[in-house]
Short mmCIF file of C-alpha atoms and ligand atoms in Angstrom, two decimals:
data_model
loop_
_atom_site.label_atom_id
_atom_site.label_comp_id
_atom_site.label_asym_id
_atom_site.label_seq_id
_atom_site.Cartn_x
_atom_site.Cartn_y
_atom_site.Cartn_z
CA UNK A 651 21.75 14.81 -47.62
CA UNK A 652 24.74 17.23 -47.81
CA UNK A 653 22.41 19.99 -48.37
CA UNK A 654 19.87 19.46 -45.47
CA UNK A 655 22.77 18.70 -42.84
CA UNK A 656 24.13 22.07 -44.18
CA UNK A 657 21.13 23.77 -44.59
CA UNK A 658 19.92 22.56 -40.79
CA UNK A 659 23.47 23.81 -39.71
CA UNK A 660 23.24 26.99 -41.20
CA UNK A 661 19.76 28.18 -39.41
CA UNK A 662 20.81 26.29 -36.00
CA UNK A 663 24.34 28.42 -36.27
CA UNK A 664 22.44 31.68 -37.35
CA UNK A 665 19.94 31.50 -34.71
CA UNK A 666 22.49 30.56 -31.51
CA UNK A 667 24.70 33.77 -33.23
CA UNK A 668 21.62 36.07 -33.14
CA UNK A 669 20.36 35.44 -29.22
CA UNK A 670 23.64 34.40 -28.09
CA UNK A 671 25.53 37.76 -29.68
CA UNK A 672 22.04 40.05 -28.22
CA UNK A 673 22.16 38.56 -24.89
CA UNK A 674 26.03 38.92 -24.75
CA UNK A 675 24.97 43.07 -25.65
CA UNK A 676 22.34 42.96 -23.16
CA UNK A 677 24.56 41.85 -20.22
CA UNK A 678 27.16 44.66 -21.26
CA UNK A 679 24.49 46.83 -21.40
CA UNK A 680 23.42 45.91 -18.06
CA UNK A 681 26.77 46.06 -16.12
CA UNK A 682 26.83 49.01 -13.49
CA UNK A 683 29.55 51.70 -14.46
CA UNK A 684 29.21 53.22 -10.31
CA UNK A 685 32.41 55.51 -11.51
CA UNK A 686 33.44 58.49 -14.05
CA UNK A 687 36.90 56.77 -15.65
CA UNK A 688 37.44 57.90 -18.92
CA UNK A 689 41.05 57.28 -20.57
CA UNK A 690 42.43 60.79 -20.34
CA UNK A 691 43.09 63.31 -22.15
CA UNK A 692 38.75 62.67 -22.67
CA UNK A 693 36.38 64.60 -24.68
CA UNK A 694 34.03 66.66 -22.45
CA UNK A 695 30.87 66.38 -24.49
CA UNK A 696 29.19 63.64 -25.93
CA UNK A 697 29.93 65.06 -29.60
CA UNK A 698 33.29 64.46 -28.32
CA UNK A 699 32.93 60.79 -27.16
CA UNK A 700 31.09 59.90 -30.47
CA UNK A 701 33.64 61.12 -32.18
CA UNK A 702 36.49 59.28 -30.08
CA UNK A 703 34.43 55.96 -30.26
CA UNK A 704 34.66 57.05 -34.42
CA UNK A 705 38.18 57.40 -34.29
CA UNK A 706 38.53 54.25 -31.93
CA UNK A 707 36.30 51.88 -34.23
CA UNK A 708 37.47 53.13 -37.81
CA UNK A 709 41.27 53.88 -36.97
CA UNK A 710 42.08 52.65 -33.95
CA UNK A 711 43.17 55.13 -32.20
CA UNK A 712 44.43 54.21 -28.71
CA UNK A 713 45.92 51.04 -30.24
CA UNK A 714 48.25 53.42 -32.74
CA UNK A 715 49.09 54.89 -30.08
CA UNK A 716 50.27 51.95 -27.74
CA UNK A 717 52.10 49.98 -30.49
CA UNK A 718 52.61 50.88 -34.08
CA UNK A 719 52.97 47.27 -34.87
CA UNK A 720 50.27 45.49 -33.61
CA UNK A 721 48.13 48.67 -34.89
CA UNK A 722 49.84 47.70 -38.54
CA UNK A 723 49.19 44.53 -38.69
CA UNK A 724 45.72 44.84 -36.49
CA UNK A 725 44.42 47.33 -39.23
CA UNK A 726 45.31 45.84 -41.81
CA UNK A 727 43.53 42.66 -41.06
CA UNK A 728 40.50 44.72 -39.52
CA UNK A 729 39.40 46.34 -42.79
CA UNK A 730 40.57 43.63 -45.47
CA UNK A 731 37.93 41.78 -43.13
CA UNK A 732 35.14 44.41 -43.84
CA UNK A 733 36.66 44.24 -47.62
CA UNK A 734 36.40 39.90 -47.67
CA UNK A 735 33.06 40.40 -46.02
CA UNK A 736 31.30 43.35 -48.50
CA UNK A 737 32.24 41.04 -51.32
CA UNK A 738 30.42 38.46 -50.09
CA UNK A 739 27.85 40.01 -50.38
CA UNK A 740 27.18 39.01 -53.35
CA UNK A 741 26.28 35.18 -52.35
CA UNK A 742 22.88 37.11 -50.57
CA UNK A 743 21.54 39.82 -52.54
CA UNK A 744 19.86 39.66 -55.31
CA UNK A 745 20.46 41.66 -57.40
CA UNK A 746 23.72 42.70 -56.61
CA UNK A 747 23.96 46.60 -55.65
CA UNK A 748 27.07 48.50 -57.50
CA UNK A 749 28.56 49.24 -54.36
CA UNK A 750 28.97 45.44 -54.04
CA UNK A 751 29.75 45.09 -57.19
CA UNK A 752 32.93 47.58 -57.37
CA UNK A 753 34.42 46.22 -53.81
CA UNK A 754 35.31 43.00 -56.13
CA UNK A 755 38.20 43.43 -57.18
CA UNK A 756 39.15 45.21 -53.92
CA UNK A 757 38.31 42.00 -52.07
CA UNK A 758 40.23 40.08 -53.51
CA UNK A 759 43.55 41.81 -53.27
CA UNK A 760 41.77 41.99 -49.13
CA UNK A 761 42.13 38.48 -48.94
CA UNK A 762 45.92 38.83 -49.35
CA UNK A 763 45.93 41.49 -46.58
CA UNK A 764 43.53 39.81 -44.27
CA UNK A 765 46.35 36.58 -44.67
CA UNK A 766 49.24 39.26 -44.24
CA UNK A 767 48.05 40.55 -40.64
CA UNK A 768 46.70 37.75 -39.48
CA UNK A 769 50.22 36.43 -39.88
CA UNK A 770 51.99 39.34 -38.35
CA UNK A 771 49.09 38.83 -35.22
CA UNK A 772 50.15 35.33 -34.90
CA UNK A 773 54.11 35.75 -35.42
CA UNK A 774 53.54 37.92 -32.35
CA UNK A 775 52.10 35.86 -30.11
CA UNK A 776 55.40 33.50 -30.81
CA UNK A 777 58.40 36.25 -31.28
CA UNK A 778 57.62 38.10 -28.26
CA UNK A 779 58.13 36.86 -25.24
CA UNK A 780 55.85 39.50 -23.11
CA UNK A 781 52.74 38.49 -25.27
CA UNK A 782 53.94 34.71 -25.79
CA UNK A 783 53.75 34.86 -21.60
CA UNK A 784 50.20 35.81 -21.43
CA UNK A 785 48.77 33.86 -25.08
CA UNK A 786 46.36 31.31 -23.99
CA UNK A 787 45.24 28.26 -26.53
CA UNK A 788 42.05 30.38 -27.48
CA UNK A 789 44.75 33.32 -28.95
CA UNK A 790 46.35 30.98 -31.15
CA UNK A 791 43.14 28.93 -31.73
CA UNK A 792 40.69 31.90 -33.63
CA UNK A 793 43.78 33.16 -35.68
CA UNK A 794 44.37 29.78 -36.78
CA UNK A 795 40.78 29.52 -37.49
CA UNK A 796 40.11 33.21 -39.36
CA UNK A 797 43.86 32.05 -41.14
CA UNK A 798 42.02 28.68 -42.06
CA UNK A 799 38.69 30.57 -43.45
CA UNK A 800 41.03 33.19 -45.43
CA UNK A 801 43.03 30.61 -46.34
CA UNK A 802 40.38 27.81 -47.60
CA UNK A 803 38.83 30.90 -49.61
CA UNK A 804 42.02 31.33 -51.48
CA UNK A 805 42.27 27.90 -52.19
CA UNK A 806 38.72 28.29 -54.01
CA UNK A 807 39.87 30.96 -55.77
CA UNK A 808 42.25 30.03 -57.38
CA UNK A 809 43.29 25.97 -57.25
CA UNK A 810 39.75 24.66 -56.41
CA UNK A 811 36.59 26.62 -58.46
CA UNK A 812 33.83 26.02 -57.14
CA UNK A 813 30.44 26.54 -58.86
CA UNK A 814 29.39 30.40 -56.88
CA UNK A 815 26.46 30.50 -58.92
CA UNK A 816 25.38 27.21 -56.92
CA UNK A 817 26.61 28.42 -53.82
CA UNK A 818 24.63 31.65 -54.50
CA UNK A 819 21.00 29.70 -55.01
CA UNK A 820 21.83 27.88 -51.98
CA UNK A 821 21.78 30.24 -49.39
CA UNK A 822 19.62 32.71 -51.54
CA UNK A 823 17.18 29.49 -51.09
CA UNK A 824 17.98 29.51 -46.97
CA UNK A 825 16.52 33.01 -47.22
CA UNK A 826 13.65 32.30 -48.79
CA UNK A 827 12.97 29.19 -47.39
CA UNK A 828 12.97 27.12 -51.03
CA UNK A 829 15.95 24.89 -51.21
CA UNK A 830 18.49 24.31 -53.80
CA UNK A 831 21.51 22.05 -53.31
CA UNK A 832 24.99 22.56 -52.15
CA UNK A 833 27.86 21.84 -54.52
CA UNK A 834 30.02 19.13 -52.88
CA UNK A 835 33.24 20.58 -53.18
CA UNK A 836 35.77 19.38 -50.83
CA UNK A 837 37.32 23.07 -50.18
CA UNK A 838 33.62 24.78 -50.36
CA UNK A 839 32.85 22.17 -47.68
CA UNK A 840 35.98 22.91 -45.29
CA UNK A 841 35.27 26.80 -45.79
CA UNK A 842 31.36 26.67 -44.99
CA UNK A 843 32.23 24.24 -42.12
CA UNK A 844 34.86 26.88 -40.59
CA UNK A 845 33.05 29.74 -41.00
CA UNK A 846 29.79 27.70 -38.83
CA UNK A 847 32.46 27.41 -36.47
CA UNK A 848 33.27 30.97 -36.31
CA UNK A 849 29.15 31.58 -36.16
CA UNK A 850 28.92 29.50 -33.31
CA UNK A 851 32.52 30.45 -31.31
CA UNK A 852 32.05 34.36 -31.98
CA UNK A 853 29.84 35.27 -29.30
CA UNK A 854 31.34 33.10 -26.43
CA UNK A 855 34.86 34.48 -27.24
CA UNK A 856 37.17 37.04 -27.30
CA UNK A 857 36.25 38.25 -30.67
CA UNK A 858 33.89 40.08 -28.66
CA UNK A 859 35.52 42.91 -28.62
CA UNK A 860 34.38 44.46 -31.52
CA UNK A 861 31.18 45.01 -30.11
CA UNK A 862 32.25 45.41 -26.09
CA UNK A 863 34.40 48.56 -26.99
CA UNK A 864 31.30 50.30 -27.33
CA UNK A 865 30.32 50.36 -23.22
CA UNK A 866 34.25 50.42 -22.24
CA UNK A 867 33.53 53.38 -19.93
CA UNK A 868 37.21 54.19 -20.15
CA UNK A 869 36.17 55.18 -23.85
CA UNK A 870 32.39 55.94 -23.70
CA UNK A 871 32.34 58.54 -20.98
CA UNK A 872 32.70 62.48 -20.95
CA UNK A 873 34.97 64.18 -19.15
CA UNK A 874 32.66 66.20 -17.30
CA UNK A 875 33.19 65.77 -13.57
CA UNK A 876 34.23 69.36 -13.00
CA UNK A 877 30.82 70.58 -14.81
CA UNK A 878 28.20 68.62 -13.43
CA UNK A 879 27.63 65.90 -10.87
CA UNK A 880 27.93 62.18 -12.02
CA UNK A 881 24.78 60.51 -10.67
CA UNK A 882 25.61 56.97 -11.74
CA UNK A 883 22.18 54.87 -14.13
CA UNK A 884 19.83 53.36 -12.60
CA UNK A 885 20.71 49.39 -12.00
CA UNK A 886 18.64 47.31 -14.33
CA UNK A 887 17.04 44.22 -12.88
CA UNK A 888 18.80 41.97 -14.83
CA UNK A 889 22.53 43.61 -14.27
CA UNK A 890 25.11 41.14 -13.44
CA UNK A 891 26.09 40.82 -9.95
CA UNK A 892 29.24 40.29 -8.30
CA UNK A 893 29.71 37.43 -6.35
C1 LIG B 1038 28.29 31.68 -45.33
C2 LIG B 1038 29.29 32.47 -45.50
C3 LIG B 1038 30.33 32.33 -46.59
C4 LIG B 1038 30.22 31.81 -47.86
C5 LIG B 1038 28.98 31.26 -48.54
C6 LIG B 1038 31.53 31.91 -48.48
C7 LIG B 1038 31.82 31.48 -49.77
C8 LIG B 1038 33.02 31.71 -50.43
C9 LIG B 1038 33.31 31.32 -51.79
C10 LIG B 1038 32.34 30.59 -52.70
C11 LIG B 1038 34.57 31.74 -52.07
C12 LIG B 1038 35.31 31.55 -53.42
C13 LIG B 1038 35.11 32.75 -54.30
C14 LIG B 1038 35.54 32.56 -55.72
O1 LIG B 1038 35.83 31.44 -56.14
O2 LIG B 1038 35.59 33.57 -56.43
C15 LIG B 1038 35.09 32.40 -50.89
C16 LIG B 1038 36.31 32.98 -50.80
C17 LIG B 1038 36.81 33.59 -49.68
N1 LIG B 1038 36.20 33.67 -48.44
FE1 LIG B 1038 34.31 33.04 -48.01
N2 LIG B 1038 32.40 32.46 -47.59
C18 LIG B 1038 31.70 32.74 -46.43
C19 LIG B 1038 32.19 33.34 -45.28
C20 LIG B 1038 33.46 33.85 -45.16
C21 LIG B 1038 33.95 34.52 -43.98
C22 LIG B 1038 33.15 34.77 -42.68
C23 LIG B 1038 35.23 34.90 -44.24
C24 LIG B 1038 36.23 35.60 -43.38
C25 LIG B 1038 36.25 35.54 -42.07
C26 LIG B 1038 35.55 34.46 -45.60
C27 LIG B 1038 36.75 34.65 -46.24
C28 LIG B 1038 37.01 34.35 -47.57
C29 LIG B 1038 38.21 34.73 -48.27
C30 LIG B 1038 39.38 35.53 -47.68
C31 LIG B 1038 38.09 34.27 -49.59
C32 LIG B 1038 39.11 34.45 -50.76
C33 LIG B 1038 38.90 35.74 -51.50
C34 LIG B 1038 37.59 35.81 -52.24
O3 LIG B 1038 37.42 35.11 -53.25
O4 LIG B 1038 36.71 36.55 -51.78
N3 LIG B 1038 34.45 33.81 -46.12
N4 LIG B 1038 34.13 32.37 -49.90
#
């Protein structure tokens, strides 16, 4: 029983995630950009905006240089995600590849980071008063909930074991359509049933950003006014209109 709702839950969540985050794309993808308003001082090639959306996805660049705090603690909890999420890995390939298999240790030691800023993230939204002005319930509401995933993954760790070679043939069986059952461990249970949540919340909230800051024209255009004219694309069919 546990295992079908689960399993059911599992390909309903992955499915809505998959059209829901694409169309999402699609509709950014789609919105008109009628002006030339890149963030100066702006690269004036295209080398140079790839390598400013690099700098902007792997460091953050413009954040460091707003606010060296919320760029610590942003970071910080940024790549101990990619960390958490590389060792995860593990639970769906078969075998594991060694890159997967020397994050590990890394991950774990992640976790602890991933807990740190998402802490320092939240403690701003309370300690200062600018931010605490414009936090809305949905602020404090998806850093409770990636602090509640982090957190119900430590508790597995280390006060609750669960069985991961169970949890491994599980959804090794959801990819190969041949189903083996879940454990029913209470803390498994609460992290699986948190991290649907995230699957299904992800692409109708803010945590959209990490793919939007890819068509933020402030970031994705050249500089180039003064070299050629800027003939704005073609409007797609589909582009959103303003109402
Ligand atoms: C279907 C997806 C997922 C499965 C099957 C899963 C499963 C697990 C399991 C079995 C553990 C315990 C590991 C152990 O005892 O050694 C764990 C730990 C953890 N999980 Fe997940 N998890 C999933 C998604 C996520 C996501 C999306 C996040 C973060 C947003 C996350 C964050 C963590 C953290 C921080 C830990 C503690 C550190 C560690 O052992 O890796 N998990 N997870």
């Amino acid at each position: 029983m546990l295992t079908t709702i689960y399993a059911t839950a599992f390909y309903a969540a992955s499915l809505l995630l998959a059209v829901a985050l694409l169309r999402r794309i699609w509709l950014y993808a789609a919105t008109p950009a009628p002006l030339k308003i890149p963030t100066t001082p702006a690269p004036l090639t295209k080398g140079g905006v790839a390598f400013r959306m690099l700098r902007e996805v792997t460091v953050f660049e413009s954040l460091f240089k707003a606010n060296k705090w919320i760029w610590l603690f942003g970071w910080v909890f940024h790549v101990a995600l990619a960390l958490v999420l590389l060792r995860h890995l593990r639970y769906f390939l078969q075998p594991v590849p060694l890159p997967i298999v020397l994050v590990q240790p890394l991950g774990v030691l992640a976790a602890y980071a991933m807990v740190a800023g998402l802490i320092g993230l939240w403690a701003r939204r309370f300690l200062v008063e600018r931010i605490r002005y414009i936090t809305r319930p949905s602020d404090h509401l998806m850093l409770a909930l990636l602090l509640a995933i982090a957190g119900s993954g430590l508790v597995m760790k280390y006060f609750a074991r669960t069985d991961i070679v169970s949890v491994k043939e599980f959804f090794l069986g959801l990819i190969y359509f041949d189903w083996r059952p879940l454990p029913a461990d209470p803390a498994l249970i609460v992290h699986l049933t948190l991290v649907l949540t995230l699957m299904v919340v992800f692409p109708f909230s803010k945590l959209l950003h990490a793919p939007g800051v890819f068509f933020s024209p402030s970031r994705n255009q050249a500089d180039d006014t003064r070299e050629r004219r800027y003939v704005p694309p073609p409007r797609l069919e589909s582009a959103p209109r303003r109402s």
